Coordinates of N, CA, C and O in Angstrom, one line a residue:
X1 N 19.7 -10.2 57.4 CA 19.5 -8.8 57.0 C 20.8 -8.1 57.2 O 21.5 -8.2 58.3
X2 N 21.1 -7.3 56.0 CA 22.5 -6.9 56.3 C 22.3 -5.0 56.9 O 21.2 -4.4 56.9
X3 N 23.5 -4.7 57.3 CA 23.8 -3.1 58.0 C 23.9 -2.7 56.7 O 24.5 -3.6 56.0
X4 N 23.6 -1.5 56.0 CA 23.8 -0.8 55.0 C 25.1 0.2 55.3 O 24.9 1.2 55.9
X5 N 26.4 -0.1 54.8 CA 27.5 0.7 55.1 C 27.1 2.2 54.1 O 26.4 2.1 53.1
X6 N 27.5 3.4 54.5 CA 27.9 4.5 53.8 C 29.6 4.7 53.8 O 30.4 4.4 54.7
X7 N 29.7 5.3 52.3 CA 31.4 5.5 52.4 C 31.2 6.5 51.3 O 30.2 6.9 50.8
X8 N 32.4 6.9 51.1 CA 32.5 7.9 50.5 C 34.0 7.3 49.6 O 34.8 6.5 50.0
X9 N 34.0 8.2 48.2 CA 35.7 8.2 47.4 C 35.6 9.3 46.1 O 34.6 9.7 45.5
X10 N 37.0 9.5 46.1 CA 37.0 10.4 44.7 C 37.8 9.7 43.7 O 38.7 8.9 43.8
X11 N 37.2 10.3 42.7 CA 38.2 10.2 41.5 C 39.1 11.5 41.1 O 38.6 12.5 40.6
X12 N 40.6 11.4 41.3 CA 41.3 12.2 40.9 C 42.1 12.0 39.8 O 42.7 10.9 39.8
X13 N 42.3 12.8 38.8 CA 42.9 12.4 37.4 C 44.2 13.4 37.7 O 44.2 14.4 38.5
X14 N 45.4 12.9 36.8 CA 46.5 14.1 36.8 C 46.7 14.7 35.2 O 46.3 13.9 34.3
X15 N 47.1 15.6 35.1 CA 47.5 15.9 33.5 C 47.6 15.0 32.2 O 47.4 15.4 31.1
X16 N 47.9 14.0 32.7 CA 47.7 12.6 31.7 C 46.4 11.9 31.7 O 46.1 10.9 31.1
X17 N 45.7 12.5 32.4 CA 44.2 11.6 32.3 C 44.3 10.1 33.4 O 43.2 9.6 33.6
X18 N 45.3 9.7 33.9 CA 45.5 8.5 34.8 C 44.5 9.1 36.3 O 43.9 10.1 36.7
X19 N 44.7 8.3 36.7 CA 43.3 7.8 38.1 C 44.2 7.5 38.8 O 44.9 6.6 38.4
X20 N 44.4 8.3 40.2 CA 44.9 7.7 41.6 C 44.1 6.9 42.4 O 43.1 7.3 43.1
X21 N 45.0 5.3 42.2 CA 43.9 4.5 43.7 C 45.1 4.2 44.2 O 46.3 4.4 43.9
X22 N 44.6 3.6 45.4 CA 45.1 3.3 46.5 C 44.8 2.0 46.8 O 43.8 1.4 46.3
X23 N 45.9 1.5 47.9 CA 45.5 -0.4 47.9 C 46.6 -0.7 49.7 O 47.7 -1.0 49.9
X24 N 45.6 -0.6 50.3 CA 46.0 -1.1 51.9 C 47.6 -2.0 51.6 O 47.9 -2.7 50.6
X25 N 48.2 -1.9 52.7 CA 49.6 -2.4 52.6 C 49.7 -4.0 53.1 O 50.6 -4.8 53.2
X26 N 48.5 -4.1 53.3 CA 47.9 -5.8 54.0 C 47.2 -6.6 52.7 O 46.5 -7.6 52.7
X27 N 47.6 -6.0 51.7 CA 46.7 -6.7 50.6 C 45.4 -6.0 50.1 O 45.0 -5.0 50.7
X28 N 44.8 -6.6 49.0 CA 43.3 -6.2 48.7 C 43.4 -5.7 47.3 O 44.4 -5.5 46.6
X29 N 42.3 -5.5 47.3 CA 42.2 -5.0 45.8 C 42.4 -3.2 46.2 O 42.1 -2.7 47.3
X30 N 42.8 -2.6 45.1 CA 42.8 -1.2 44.4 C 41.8 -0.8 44.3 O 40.9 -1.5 43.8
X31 N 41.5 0.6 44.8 CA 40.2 1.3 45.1 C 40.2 2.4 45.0 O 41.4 2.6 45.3
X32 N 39.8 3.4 44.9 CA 39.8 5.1 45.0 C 40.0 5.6 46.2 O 39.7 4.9 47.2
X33 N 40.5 6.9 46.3 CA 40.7 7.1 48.0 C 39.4 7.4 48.1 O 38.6 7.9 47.3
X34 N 39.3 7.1 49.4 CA 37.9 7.5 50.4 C 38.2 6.5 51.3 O 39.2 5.7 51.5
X35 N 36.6 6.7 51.9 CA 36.8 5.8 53.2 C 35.2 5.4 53.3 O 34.4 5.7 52.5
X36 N 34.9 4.5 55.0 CA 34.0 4.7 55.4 C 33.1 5.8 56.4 O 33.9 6.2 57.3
X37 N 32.0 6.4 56.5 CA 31.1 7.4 57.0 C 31.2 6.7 58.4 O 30.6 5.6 58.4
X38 N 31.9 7.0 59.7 CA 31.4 6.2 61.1 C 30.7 6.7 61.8 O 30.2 6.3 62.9
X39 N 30.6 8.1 61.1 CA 29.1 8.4 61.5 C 28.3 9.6 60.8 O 28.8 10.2 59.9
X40 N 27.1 10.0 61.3 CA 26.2 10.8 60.1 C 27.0 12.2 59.6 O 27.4 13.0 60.5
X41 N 27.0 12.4 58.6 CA 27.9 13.7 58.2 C 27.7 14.0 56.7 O 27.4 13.1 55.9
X42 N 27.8 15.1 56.3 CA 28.3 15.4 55.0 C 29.0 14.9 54.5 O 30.1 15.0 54.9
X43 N 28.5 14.1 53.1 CA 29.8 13.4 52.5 C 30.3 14.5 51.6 O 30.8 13.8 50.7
X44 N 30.4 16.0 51.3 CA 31.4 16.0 50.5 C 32.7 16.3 51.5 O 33.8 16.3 51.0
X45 N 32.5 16.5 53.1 CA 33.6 17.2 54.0 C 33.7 15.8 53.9 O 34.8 15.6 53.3
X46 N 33.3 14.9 54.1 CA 33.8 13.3 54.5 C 35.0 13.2 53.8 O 36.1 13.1 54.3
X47 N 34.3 13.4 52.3 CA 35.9 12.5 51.3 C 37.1 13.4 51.1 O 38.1 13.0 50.7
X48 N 36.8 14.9 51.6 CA 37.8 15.5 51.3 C 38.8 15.3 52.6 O 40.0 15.5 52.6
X49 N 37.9 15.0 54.0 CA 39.0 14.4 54.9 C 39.8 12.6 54.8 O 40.7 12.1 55.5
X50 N 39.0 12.0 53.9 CA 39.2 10.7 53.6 C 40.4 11.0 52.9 O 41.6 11.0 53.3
X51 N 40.0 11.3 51.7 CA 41.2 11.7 50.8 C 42.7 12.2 51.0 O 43.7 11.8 50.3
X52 N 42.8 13.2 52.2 CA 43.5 13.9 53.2 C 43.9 13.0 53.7 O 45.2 13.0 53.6
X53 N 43.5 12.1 54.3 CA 43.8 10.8 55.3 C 45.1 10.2 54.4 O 46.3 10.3 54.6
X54 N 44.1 9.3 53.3 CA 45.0 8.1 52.3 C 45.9 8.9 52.0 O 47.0 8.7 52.4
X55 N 45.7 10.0 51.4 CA 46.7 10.4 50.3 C 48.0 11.6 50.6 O 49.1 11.8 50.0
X56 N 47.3 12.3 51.9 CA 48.4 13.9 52.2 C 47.6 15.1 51.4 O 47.6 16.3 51.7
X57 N 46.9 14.4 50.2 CA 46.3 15.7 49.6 C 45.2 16.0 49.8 O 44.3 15.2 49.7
X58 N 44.9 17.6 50.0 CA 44.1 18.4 49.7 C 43.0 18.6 48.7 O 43.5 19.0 47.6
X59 N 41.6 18.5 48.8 CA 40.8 18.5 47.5 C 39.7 19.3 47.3 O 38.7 19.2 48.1
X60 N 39.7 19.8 46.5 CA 38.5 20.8 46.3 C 37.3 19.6 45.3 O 37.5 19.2 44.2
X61 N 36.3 19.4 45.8 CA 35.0 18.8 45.3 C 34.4 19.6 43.9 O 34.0 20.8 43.9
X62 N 34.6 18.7 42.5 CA 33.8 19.2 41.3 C 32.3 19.0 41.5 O 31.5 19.9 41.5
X63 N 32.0 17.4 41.5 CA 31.0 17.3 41.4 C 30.9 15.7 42.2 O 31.8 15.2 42.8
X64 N 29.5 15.2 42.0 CA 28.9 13.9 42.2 C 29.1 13.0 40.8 O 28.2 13.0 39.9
X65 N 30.1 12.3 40.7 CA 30.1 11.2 39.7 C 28.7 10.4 39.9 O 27.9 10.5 39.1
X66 N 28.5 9.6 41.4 CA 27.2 9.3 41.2 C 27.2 8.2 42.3 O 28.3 8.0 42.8
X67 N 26.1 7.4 42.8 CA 25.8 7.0 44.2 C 26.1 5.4 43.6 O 25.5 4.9 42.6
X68 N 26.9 4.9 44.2 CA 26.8 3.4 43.8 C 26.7 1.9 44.9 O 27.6 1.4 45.6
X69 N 25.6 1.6 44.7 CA 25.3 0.9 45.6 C 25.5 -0.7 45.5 O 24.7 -1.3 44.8
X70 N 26.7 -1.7 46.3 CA 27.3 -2.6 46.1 C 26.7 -3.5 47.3 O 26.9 -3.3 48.5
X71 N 25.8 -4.8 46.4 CA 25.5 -5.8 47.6 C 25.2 -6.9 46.5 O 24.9 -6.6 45.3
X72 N 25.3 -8.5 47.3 CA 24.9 -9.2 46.7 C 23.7 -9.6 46.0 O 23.6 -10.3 45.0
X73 N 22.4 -8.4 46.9 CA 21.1 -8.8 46.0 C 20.7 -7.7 45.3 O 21.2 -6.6 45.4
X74 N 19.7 -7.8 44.4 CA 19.6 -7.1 43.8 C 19.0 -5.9 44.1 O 18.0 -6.1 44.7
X75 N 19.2 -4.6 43.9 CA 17.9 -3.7 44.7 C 16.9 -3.8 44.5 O 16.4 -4.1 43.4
X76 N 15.9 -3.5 45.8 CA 15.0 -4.0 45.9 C 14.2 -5.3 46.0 O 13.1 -5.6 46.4
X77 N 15.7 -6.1 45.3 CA 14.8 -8.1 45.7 C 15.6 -8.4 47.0 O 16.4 -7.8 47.7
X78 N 14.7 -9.8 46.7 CA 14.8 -10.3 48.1 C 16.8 -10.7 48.7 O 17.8 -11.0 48.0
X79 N 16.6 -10.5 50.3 CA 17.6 -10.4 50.5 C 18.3 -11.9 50.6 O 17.6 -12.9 50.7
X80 N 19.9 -11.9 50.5 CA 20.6 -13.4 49.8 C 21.3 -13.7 51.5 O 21.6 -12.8 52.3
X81 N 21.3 -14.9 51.6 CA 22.2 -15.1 52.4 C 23.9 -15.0 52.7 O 24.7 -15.1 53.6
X82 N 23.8 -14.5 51.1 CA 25.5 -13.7 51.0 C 26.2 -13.3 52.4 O 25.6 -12.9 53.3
X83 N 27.3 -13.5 52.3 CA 28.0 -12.7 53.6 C 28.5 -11.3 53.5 O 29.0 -10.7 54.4
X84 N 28.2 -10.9 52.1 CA 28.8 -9.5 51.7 C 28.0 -8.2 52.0 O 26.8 -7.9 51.9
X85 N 29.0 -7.6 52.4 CA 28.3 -6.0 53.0 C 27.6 -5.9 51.6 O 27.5 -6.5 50.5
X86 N 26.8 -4.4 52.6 CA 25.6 -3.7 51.8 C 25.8 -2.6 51.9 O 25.3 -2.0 52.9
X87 N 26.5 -1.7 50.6 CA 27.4 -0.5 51.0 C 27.0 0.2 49.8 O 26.9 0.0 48.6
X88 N 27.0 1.9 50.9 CA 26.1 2.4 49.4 C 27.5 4.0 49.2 O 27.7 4.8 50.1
X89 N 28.3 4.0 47.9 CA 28.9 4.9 48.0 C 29.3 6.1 47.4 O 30.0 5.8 46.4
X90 N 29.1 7.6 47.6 CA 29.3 8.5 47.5 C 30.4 8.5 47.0 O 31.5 8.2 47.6
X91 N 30.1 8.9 44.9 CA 31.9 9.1 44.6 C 32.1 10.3 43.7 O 31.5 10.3 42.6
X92 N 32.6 11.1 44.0 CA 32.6 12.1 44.2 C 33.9 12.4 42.3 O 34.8 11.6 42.0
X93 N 33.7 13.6 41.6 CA 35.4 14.2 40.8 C 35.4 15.0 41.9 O 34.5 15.4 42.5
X94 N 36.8 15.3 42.1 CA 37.6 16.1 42.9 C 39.3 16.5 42.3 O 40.1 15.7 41.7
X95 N 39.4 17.5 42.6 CA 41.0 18.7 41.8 C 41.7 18.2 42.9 O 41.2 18.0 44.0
X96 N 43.2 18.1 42.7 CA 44.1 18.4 44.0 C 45.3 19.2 43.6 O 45.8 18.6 42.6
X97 N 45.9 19.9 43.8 CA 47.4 20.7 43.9 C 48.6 19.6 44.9 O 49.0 19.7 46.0
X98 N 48.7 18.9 43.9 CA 50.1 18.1 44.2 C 51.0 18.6 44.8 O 51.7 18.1 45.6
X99 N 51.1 19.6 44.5 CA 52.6 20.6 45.0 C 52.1 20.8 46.0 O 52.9 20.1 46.7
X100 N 51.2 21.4 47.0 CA 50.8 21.4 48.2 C 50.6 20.0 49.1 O 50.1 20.3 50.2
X101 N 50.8 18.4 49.0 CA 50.4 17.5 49.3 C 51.3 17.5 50.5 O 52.4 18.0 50.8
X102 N 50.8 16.8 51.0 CA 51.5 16.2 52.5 C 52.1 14.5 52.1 O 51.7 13.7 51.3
X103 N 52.9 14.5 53.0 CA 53.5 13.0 52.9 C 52.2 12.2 53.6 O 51.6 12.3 54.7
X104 N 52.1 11.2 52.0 CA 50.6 10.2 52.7 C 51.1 9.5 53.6 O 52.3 9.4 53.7
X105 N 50.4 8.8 54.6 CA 50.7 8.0 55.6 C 50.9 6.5 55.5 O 50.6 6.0 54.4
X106 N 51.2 5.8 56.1 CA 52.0 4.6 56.2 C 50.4 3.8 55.9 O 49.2 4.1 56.3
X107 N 50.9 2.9 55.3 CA 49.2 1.7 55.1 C 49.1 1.4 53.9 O 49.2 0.3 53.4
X108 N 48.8 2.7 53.0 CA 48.5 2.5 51.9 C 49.6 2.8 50.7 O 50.6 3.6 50.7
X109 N 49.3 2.2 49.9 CA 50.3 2.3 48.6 C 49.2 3.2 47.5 O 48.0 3.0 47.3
X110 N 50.2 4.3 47.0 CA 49.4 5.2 46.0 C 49.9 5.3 44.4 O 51.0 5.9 44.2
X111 N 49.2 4.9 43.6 CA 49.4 4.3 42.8 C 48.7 5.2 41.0 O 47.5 5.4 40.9
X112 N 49.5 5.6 40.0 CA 48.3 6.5 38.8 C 48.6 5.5 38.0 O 49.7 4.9 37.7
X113 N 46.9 5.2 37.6 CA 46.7 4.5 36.8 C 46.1 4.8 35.3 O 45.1 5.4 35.6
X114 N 46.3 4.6 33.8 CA 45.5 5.1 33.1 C 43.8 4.1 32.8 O 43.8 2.9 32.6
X115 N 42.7 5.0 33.0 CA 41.5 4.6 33.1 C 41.0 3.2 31.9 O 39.9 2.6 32.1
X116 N 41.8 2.9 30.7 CA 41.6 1.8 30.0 C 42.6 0.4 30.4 O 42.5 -0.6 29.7
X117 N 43.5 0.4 31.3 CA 44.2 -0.4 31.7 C 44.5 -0.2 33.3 O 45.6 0.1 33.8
X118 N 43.2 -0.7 34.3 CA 42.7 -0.6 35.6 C 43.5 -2.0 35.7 O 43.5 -2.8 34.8
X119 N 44.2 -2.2 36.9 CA 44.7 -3.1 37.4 C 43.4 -4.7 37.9 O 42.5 -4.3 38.6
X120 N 43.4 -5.9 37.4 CA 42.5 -6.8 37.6 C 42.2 -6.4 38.9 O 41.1 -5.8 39.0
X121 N 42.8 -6.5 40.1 CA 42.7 -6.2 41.5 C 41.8 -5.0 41.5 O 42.3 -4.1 42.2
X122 N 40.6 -4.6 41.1 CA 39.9 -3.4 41.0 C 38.7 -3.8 42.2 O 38.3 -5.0 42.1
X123 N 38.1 -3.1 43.2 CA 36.5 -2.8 43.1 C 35.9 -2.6 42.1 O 36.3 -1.9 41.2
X124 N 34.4 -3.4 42.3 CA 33.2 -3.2 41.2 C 33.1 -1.5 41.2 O 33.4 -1.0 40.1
X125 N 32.8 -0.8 42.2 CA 32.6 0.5 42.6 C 33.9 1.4 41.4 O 33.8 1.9 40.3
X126 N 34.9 1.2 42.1 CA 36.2 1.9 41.8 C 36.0 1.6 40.2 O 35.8 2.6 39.5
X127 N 36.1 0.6 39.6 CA 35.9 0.4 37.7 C 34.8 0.9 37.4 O 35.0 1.4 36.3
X128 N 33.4 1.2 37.8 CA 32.1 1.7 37.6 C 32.7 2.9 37.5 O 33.3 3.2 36.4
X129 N 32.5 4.0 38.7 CA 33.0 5.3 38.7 C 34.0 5.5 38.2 O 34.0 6.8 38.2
X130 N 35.2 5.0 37.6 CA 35.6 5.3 37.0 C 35.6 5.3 34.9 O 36.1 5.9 34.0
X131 N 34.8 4.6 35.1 CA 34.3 4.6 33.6 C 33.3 5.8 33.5 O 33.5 6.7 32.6
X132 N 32.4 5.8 34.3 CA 31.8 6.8 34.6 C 32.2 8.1 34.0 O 31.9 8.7 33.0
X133 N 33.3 8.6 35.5 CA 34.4 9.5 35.5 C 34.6 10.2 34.1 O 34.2 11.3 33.7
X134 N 35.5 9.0 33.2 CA 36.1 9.3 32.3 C 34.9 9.6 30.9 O 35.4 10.3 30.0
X135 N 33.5 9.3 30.7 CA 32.4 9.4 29.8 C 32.2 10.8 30.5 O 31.5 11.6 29.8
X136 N 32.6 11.4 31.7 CA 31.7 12.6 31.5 C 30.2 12.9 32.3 O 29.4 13.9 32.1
X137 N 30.1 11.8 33.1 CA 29.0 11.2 33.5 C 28.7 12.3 35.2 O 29.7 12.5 35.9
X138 N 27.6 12.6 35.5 CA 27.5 13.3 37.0 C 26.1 12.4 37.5 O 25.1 12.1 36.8
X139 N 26.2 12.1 38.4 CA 24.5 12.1 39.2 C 24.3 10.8 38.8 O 23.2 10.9 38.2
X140 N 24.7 9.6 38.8 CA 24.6 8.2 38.0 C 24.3 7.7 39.5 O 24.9 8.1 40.5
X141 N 23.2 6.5 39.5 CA 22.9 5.5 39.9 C 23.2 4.5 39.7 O 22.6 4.1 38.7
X142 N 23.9 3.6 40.2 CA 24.5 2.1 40.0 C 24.1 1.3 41.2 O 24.1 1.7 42.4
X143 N 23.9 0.0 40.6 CA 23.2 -0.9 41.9 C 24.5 -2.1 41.4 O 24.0 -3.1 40.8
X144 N 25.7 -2.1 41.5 CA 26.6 -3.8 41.4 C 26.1 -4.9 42.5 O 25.7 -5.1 43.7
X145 N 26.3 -5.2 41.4 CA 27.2 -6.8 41.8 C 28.9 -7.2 42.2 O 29.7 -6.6 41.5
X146 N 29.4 -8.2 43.1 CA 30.8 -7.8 43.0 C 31.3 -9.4 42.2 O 30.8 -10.5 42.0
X147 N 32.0 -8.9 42.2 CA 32.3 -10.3 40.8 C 33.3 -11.1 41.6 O 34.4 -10.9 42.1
X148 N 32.1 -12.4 41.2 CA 32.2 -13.7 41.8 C 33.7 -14.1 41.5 O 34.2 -14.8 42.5
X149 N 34.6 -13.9 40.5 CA 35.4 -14.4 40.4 C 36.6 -14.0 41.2 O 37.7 -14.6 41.3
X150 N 36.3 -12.9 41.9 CA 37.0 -12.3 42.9 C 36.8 -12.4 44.1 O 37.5 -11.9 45.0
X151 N 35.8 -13.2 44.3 CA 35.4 -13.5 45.8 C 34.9 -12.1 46.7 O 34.4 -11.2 46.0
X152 N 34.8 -11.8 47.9 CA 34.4 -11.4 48.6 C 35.3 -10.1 48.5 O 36.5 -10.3 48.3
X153 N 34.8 -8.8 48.6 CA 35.5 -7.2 48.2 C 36.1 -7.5 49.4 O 35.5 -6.6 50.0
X154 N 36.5 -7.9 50.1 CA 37.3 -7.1 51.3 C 39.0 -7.6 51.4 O 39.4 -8.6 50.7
X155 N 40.0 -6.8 52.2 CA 41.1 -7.6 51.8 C 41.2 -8.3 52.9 O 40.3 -8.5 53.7
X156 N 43.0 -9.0 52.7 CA 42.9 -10.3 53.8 C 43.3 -10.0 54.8 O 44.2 -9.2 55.0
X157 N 42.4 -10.6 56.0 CA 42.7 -10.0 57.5 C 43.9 -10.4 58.0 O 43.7 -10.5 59.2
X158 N 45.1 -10.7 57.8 CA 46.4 -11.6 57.8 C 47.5 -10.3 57.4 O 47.9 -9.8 56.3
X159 N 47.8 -10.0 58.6 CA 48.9 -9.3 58.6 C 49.7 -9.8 57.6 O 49.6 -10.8 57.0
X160 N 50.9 -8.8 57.4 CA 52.3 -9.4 56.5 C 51.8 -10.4 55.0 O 52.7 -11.0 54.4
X161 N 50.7 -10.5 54.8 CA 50.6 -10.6 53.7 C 51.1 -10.4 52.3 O 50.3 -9.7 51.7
X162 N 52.0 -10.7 51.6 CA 52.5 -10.3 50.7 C 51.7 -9.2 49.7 O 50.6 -9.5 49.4
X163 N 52.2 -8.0 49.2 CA 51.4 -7.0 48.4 C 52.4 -7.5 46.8 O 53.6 -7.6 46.7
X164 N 51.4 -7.6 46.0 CA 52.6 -8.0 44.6 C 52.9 -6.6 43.9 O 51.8 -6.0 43.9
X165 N 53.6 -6.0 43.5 CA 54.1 -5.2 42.6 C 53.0 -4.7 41.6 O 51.9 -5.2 41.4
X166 N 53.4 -3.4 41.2 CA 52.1 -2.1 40.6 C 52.1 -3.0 39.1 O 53.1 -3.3 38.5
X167 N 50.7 -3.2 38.8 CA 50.5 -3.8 37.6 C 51.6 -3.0 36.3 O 52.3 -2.2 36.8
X168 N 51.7 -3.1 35.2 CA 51.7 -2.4 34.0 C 51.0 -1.6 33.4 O 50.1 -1.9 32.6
X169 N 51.2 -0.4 33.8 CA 50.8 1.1 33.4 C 50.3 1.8 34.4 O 49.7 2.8 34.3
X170 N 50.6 1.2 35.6 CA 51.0 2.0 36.7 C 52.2 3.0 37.1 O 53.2 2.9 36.5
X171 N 52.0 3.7 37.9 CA 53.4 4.4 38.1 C 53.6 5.1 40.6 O 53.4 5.9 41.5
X172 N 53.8 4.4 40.4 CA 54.1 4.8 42.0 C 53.9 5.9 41.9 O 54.3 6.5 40.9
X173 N 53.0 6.9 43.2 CA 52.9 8.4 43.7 C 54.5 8.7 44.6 O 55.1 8.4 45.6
X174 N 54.6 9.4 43.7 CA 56.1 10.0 44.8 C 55.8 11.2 45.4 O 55.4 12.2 44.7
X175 N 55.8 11.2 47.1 CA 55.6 12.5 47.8 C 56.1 13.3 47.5 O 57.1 12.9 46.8
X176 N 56.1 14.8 47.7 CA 56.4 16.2 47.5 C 57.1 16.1 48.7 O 56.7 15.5 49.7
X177 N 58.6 16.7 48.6 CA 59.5 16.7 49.3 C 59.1 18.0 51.0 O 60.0 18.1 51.9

């Protein structure tokens, strides 16, 4: 029987319509900023301190893109012997004023991407809400799956891991001085 994780993330777009994710400096796949809930709270203060965390920036909350819930079985069937979390996450659109950002902190790499050319290295979550995102979509229920071909969502616990280079049609976040 698995722990049901809460987490929280936003989708922020800049003037070009591109999507900021973020991707741990230890490896893993590319994901939306947020984080995990460590304990009971409001998730819209949550992601806008999550967000604050990854990124240096500041975010005012539009809306609820929609609740998406990522586990090996299906909702409501029976449970799998999978080893994969059971994680249900609050993803939130959210605005930010770049010009006001803080220098993000050391870990993560921040990365705009345009929403038809998501780096393979994605979360089920992070490509969901963001298709989402981009249709226009609020208040959406999703129950994934995480795709097998990527093995298990989490990154590698192996320090110094090599991180490969920002796909094609990426562009590195450069801090505000």
């Amino acid at each position: 029987m698995s722990t049901l994780t809460w987490a929280v993330a936003a989708v922020l777009t800049d003037e070009a319509g591109r999507v900021l994710l973020c991707r741990r400096d230890r490896g893993g796949r590319w994901a939306l900023p947020g984080g995990r809930l460590h304990r009971p709270g409001c998730p819209t203060a949550a992601v806008a301190g999550e967000v604050r965390r990854e990124t240096g920036c500041a975010v005012e909350i539009v809306d609820l893109v929609g609740l998406y819930h990522l586990s090996g079985s299906p909702c409501g069937g029976p449970p799998t012997p999978d080893p994969l979390p059971d994680v249900l996450v609050h993803v939130f659109r959210a605005r930010t004023d770049r010009e006001k950002a803080e220098m993000p902190p050391a870990g993560c790499t921040l990365s705009w991407h345009l929403p038809d050319r998501l780096p393979a290295e994605v979360t089920p979550v992070t490509r969901a809400a963001v298709a989402d995102a981009r249709a226009g979509r609020s208040g959406v229920l999703r129950d994934l799956r995480p795709d097998p071909a990527m093995g298990i969502p989490t990154p590698p616990s192996r320090a110094g891991d090599p991180v490969p280079p920002a796909p094609r049609g990426a562009s590195a976040v450069q801090p505000t001085p």
